[in-house]
């Protein structure tokens, strides 16, 4: 765990804030970990770009519409000015920001690029099933197609893993003791 591989830490903090309404505490946690000025947050580096949508979402939920919208828009701009970071998680961050800005079509287009072209499948299960940002498009055919693409990719990887296990190249997992 570091600033470059946060594995949904900021999203977990955001989800907690949305559930508990402790927006100030959550925004301060993200701001202090990633070096944002919470009074006037701006994205100035890659780690900030990946977590800014979560911070922006918290700000919007807390009623700080001007700050949240400005951070999200500025994050999209920062990502666009730094294309060398590719399509993976950064494109997903852009998609999330666009969704929060109300740009549904662009958000879905960016999410598709992230998943299909950028091969951003690491956290697919959360994006298609748990991320509150995407709930409004769960019934959109473009989103359901992306969700199925992710599920198919996961099934294919599980099949490869099972073949490696059968061949003795990957050890079997011990039986779970959890109910």
PDB file of C-alpha atoms in Angstrom:
ATOM      1  CA  UNK A   1       0.000   0.000   0.000  1.00  0.00           C
ATOM      2  CA  UNK A   2       1.399   3.309  -1.068  1.00  0.00           C
ATOM      3  CA  UNK A   3       0.218   6.402  -2.866  1.00  0.00           C
ATOM      4  CA  UNK A   4       0.473   4.650  -6.227  1.00  0.00           C
ATOM      5  CA  UNK A   5      -1.303   1.430  -5.262  1.00  0.00           C
ATOM      6  CA  UNK A   6      -4.096   2.404  -2.940  1.00  0.00           C
ATOM      7  CA  UNK A   7      -6.382  -0.547  -3.762  1.00  0.00           C
ATOM      8  CA  UNK A   8      -9.590   1.417  -3.255  1.00  0.00           C
ATOM      9  CA  UNK A   9      -8.574   2.963   0.054  1.00  0.00           C
ATOM     10  CA  UNK A  10     -10.010   6.365  -0.919  1.00  0.00           C
ATOM     11  CA  UNK A  11     -13.180   4.742  -2.230  1.00  0.00           C
ATOM     12  CA  UNK A  12     -13.585   2.834   1.042  1.00  0.00           C
ATOM     13  CA  UNK A  13     -13.194   6.083   2.978  1.00  0.00           C
ATOM     14  CA  UNK A  14     -15.698   7.746   0.643  1.00  0.00           C
ATOM     15  CA  UNK A  15     -18.192   4.901   1.007  1.00  0.00           C
ATOM     16  CA  UNK A  16     -17.838   5.090   4.787  1.00  0.00           C
ATOM     17  CA  UNK A  17     -18.468   8.848   4.656  1.00  0.00           C
ATOM     18  CA  UNK A  18     -21.549   8.401   2.480  1.00  0.00           C
ATOM     19  CA  UNK A  19     -22.861   5.862   4.998  1.00  0.00           C
ATOM     20  CA  UNK A  20     -21.996   7.741   8.210  1.00  0.00           C
ATOM     21  CA  UNK A  21     -22.258  11.341   6.946  1.00  0.00           C
ATOM     22  CA  UNK A  22     -18.838  12.063   8.487  1.00  0.00           C
ATOM     23  CA  UNK A  23     -17.760  13.992   5.406  1.00  0.00           C
ATOM     24  CA  UNK A  24     -15.259  16.312   7.088  1.00  0.00           C
ATOM     25  CA  UNK A  25     -13.396  13.451   8.740  1.00  0.00           C
ATOM     26  CA  UNK A  26     -13.263  11.491   5.480  1.00  0.00           C
ATOM     27  CA  UNK A  27     -12.173  14.430   3.345  1.00  0.00           C
ATOM     28  CA  UNK A  28      -9.452  15.312   5.865  1.00  0.00           C
ATOM     29  CA  UNK A  29      -8.187  11.713   5.815  1.00  0.00           C
ATOM     30  CA  UNK A  30      -7.870  11.658   2.026  1.00  0.00           C
ATOM     31  CA  UNK A  31      -6.483  15.191   1.899  1.00  0.00           C
ATOM     32  CA  UNK A  32      -3.786  14.504   4.485  1.00  0.00           C
ATOM     33  CA  UNK A  33      -2.721  11.182   2.935  1.00  0.00           C
ATOM     34  CA  UNK A  34      -2.500  12.588  -0.597  1.00  0.00           C
ATOM     35  CA  UNK A  35      -1.417  16.164   0.036  1.00  0.00           C
ATOM     36  CA  UNK A  36      -4.585  18.040  -0.917  1.00  0.00           C
ATOM     37  CA  UNK A  37      -5.532  21.380   0.579  1.00  0.00           C
ATOM     38  CA  UNK A  38      -9.064  20.404   1.560  1.00  0.00           C
ATOM     39  CA  UNK A  39     -10.230  24.044   1.423  1.00  0.00           C
ATOM     40  CA  UNK A  40      -9.158  24.341  -2.214  1.00  0.00           C
ATOM     41  CA  UNK A  41      -8.172  20.887  -3.493  1.00  0.00           C
ATOM     42  CA  UNK A  42      -6.314  20.581  -6.784  1.00  0.00           C
ATOM     43  CA  UNK A  43      -4.826  17.605  -8.571  1.00  0.00           C
ATOM     44  CA  UNK A  44      -1.130  17.979  -9.263  1.00  0.00           C
ATOM     45  CA  UNK A  45       0.213  14.407  -9.513  1.00  0.00           C
ATOM     46  CA  UNK A  46      -0.746  10.858 -10.441  1.00  0.00           C
ATOM     47  CA  UNK A  47      -1.659   9.589  -6.964  1.00  0.00           C
ATOM     48  CA  UNK A  48      -3.925  12.593  -6.461  1.00  0.00           C
ATOM     49  CA  UNK A  49      -5.559  12.002  -9.852  1.00  0.00           C
ATOM     50  CA  UNK A  50      -6.567   8.476  -8.866  1.00  0.00           C
ATOM     51  CA  UNK A  51      -8.181   9.510  -5.557  1.00  0.00           C
ATOM     52  CA  UNK A  52      -9.555  12.944  -6.451  1.00  0.00           C
ATOM     53  CA  UNK A  53     -12.900  11.553  -7.649  1.00  0.00           C
ATOM     54  CA  UNK A  54     -13.514  10.027  -4.208  1.00  0.00           C
ATOM     55  CA  UNK A  55     -12.609  13.303  -2.513  1.00  0.00           C
ATOM     56  CA  UNK A  56     -14.743  15.232  -4.987  1.00  0.00           C
ATOM     57  CA  UNK A  57     -17.674  12.914  -4.300  1.00  0.00           C
ATOM     58  CA  UNK A  58     -17.335  13.507  -0.548  1.00  0.00           C
ATOM     59  CA  UNK A  59     -17.253  17.260  -1.096  1.00  0.00           C
ATOM     60  CA  UNK A  60     -20.387  17.084  -3.253  1.00  0.00           C
ATOM     61  CA  UNK A  61     -22.182  14.926  -0.686  1.00  0.00           C
ATOM     62  CA  UNK A  62     -21.201  17.367   2.072  1.00  0.00           C
ATOM     63  CA  UNK A  63     -22.823  20.202   0.141  1.00  0.00           C
ATOM     64  CA  UNK A  64     -19.551  21.782  -1.016  1.00  0.00           C
ATOM     65  CA  UNK A  65     -20.688  21.751  -4.641  1.00  0.00           C
ATOM     66  CA  UNK A  66     -18.299  24.451  -5.881  1.00  0.00           C
ATOM     67  CA  UNK A  67     -15.233  22.764  -4.366  1.00  0.00           C
ATOM     68  CA  UNK A  68     -16.263  19.270  -5.454  1.00  0.00           C
ATOM     69  CA  UNK A  69     -17.141  20.281  -8.994  1.00  0.00           C
ATOM     70  CA  UNK A  70     -13.953  22.334  -9.365  1.00  0.00           C
ATOM     71  CA  UNK A  71     -11.794  19.439  -8.134  1.00  0.00           C
ATOM     72  CA  UNK A  72     -13.487  16.945 -10.457  1.00  0.00           C
ATOM     73  CA  UNK A  73     -13.228  19.209 -13.503  1.00  0.00           C
ATOM     74  CA  UNK A  74      -9.621  20.111 -12.741  1.00  0.00           C
ATOM     75  CA  UNK A  75      -8.785  16.410 -12.286  1.00  0.00           C
ATOM     76  CA  UNK A  76     -10.194  15.601 -15.729  1.00  0.00           C
ATOM     77  CA  UNK A  77      -8.096  18.428 -17.124  1.00  0.00           C
ATOM     78  CA  UNK A  78      -4.960  17.157 -15.343  1.00  0.00           C
ATOM     79  CA  UNK A  79      -5.507  13.628 -16.714  1.00  0.00           C
ATOM     80  CA  UNK A  80      -6.019  14.988 -20.229  1.00  0.00           C
ATOM     81  CA  UNK A  81      -2.780  17.004 -20.026  1.00  0.00           C
ATOM     82  CA  UNK A  82      -0.832  13.909 -18.868  1.00  0.00           C
ATOM     83  CA  UNK A  83      -1.706  11.161 -21.387  1.00  0.00           C
ATOM     84  CA  UNK A  84       1.541   9.285 -20.728  1.00  0.00           C
ATOM     85  CA  UNK A  85      -0.120   7.585 -17.754  1.00  0.00           C
ATOM     86  CA  UNK A  86      -2.226   5.508 -20.127  1.00  0.00           C
ATOM     87  CA  UNK A  87      -5.718   4.181 -20.050  1.00  0.00           C
ATOM     88  CA  UNK A  88      -5.850   1.938 -16.972  1.00  0.00           C
ATOM     89  CA  UNK A  89      -6.815   3.263 -13.561  1.00  0.00           C
ATOM     90  CA  UNK A  90      -6.317   6.879 -14.615  1.00  0.00           C
ATOM     91  CA  UNK A  91      -8.990   6.526 -17.298  1.00  0.00           C
ATOM     92  CA  UNK A  92     -11.275   4.958 -14.676  1.00  0.00           C
ATOM     93  CA  UNK A  93     -10.637   7.967 -12.434  1.00  0.00           C
ATOM     94  CA  UNK A  94     -11.545  10.218 -15.357  1.00  0.00           C
ATOM     95  CA  UNK A  95     -14.696   8.187 -15.973  1.00  0.00           C
ATOM     96  CA  UNK A  96     -15.694   8.474 -12.318  1.00  0.00           C
ATOM     97  CA  UNK A  97     -15.098  12.216 -12.320  1.00  0.00           C
ATOM     98  CA  UNK A  98     -17.151  12.612 -15.496  1.00  0.00           C
ATOM     99  CA  UNK A  99     -19.989  10.590 -13.980  1.00  0.00           C
ATOM    100  CA  UNK A 100     -19.983  12.788 -10.873  1.00  0.00           C
ATOM    101  CA  UNK A 101     -20.000  15.855 -13.122  1.00  0.00           C
ATOM    102  CA  UNK A 102     -23.157  14.542 -14.791  1.00  0.00           C
ATOM    103  CA  UNK A 103     -21.479  13.627 -18.081  1.00  0.00           C
ATOM    104  CA  UNK A 104     -22.940  10.118 -18.284  1.00  0.00           C
ATOM    105  CA  UNK A 105     -22.133   9.362 -21.935  1.00  0.00           C
ATOM    106  CA  UNK A 106     -18.505  10.474 -21.636  1.00  0.00           C
ATOM    107  CA  UNK A 107     -18.195   8.622 -18.332  1.00  0.00           C
ATOM    108  CA  UNK A 108     -19.356   5.369 -19.900  1.00  0.00           C
ATOM    109  CA  UNK A 109     -17.060   5.900 -22.881  1.00  0.00           C
ATOM    110  CA  UNK A 110     -14.092   6.478 -20.557  1.00  0.00           C
ATOM    111  CA  UNK A 111     -15.004   3.470 -18.428  1.00  0.00           C
ATOM    112  CA  UNK A 112     -15.175   1.308 -21.554  1.00  0.00           C
ATOM    113  CA  UNK A 113     -11.729   2.548 -22.655  1.00  0.00           C
ATOM    114  CA  UNK A 114     -10.333   1.878 -19.200  1.00  0.00           C
ATOM    115  CA  UNK A 115     -11.675  -1.661 -19.055  1.00  0.00           C
ATOM    116  CA  UNK A 116     -11.425  -2.852 -22.647  1.00  0.00           C
ATOM    117  CA  UNK A 117      -8.434  -0.946 -24.000  1.00  0.00           C
ATOM    118  CA  UNK A 118      -6.589  -0.192 -20.781  1.00  0.00           C
ATOM    119  CA  UNK A 119      -7.174  -3.702 -19.386  1.00  0.00           C
ATOM    120  CA  UNK A 120      -8.218  -2.151 -16.073  1.00  0.00           C
ATOM    121  CA  UNK A 121      -9.833  -5.230 -14.584  1.00  0.00           C
ATOM    122  CA  UNK A 122      -8.172  -5.372 -11.150  1.00  0.00           C
ATOM    123  CA  UNK A 123     -11.104  -3.874  -9.275  1.00  0.00           C
ATOM    124  CA  UNK A 124     -13.877  -4.772 -11.706  1.00  0.00           C
ATOM    125  CA  UNK A 125     -16.026  -6.421  -9.047  1.00  0.00           C
ATOM    126  CA  UNK A 126     -16.253  -3.135  -7.123  1.00  0.00           C
ATOM    127  CA  UNK A 127     -16.837  -0.960 -10.177  1.00  0.00           C
ATOM    128  CA  UNK A 128     -19.703  -3.084 -11.517  1.00  0.00           C
ATOM    129  CA  UNK A 129     -21.232  -4.099  -8.209  1.00  0.00           C
ATOM    130  CA  UNK A 130     -20.298  -1.855  -5.316  1.00  0.00           C
ATOM    131  CA  UNK A 131     -19.256   1.613  -6.432  1.00  0.00           C
ATOM    132  CA  UNK A 132     -22.148   4.009  -5.728  1.00  0.00           C
ATOM    133  CA  UNK A 133     -21.034   6.299  -8.551  1.00  0.00           C
ATOM    134  CA  UNK A 134     -22.129   3.748 -11.137  1.00  0.00           C
ATOM    135  CA  UNK A 135     -25.492   2.786  -9.597  1.00  0.00           C
ATOM    136  CA  UNK A 136     -27.407   5.269 -11.807  1.00  0.00           C
ATOM    137  CA  UNK A 137     -26.222   3.432 -14.940  1.00  0.00           C
ATOM    138  CA  UNK A 138     -26.618  -0.169 -13.775  1.00  0.00           C
ATOM    139  CA  UNK A 139     -29.553  -0.556 -16.163  1.00  0.00           C
ATOM    140  CA  UNK A 140     -27.799   1.163 -19.089  1.00  0.00           C
ATOM    141  CA  UNK A 141     -26.998  -1.383 -21.797  1.00  0.00           C
ATOM    142  CA  UNK A 142     -23.488   0.044 -22.197  1.00  0.00           C
ATOM    143  CA  UNK A 143     -22.780  -0.537 -18.511  1.00  0.00           C
ATOM    144  CA  UNK A 144     -24.314  -4.010 -18.452  1.00  0.00           C
ATOM    145  CA  UNK A 145     -22.163  -4.928 -21.474  1.00  0.00           C
ATOM    146  CA  UNK A 146     -19.052  -3.736 -19.609  1.00  0.00           C
ATOM    147  CA  UNK A 147     -20.100  -5.681 -16.518  1.00  0.00           C
ATOM    148  CA  UNK A 148     -20.493  -8.833 -18.602  1.00  0.00           C
ATOM    149  CA  UNK A 149     -17.134  -8.199 -20.290  1.00  0.00           C
ATOM    150  CA  UNK A 150     -15.552  -8.057 -16.819  1.00  0.00           C
ATOM    151  CA  UNK A 151     -17.326 -11.203 -15.640  1.00  0.00           C
ATOM    152  CA  UNK A 152     -16.248 -13.052 -18.788  1.00  0.00           C
ATOM    153  CA  UNK A 153     -12.641 -11.926 -18.276  1.00  0.00           C
ATOM    154  CA  UNK A 154     -12.787 -13.140 -14.671  1.00  0.00           C
ATOM    155  CA  UNK A 155     -14.225 -16.510 -15.768  1.00  0.00           C
ATOM    156  CA  UNK A 156     -11.440 -16.869 -18.337  1.00  0.00           C
ATOM    157  CA  UNK A 157      -8.771 -16.121 -15.715  1.00  0.00           C
ATOM    158  CA  UNK A 158     -10.367 -18.573 -13.276  1.00  0.00           C
ATOM    159  CA  UNK A 159     -10.347 -21.252 -15.990  1.00  0.00           C
ATOM    160  CA  UNK A 160      -6.632 -20.629 -16.637  1.00  0.00           C
ATOM    161  CA  UNK A 161      -5.919 -20.832 -12.919  1.00  0.00           C
ATOM    162  CA  UNK A 162      -7.876 -24.078 -12.622  1.00  0.00           C
ATOM    163  CA  UNK A 163      -5.904 -25.557 -15.532  1.00  0.00           C
ATOM    164  CA  UNK A 164      -2.642 -24.579 -13.810  1.00  0.00           C
ATOM    165  CA  UNK A 165      -3.872 -26.148 -10.572  1.00  0.00           C
ATOM    166  CA  UNK A 166      -4.835 -29.363 -12.352  1.00  0.00           C
ATOM    167  CA  UNK A 167      -1.395 -29.434 -13.968  1.00  0.00           C
ATOM    168  CA  UNK A 168       0.200 -29.066 -10.522  1.00  0.00           C
ATOM    169  CA  UNK A 169       1.786 -25.723 -11.408  1.00  0.00           C
ATOM    170  CA  UNK A 170      -0.268 -23.796  -8.850  1.00  0.00           C
ATOM    171  CA  UNK A 171      -1.094 -25.284  -5.473  1.00  0.00           C
ATOM    172  CA  UNK A 172      -4.666 -25.912  -4.491  1.00  0.00           C
ATOM    173  CA  UNK A 173      -6.102 -23.579  -1.920  1.00  0.00           C
ATOM    174  CA  UNK A 174      -6.805 -25.167   1.431  1.00  0.00           C
ATOM    175  CA  UNK A 175     -10.450 -25.653   2.266  1.00  0.00           C
ATOM    176  CA  UNK A 176     -11.972 -22.591   3.842  1.00  0.00           C
ATOM    177  CA  UNK A 177     -12.748 -22.703   7.543  1.00  0.00           C
ATOM    178  CA  UNK A 178     -14.983 -19.655   7.215  1.00  0.00           C
ATOM    179  CA  UNK A 179     -18.724 -20.362   7.074  1.00  0.00           C
TER     180      UNK A 179
END
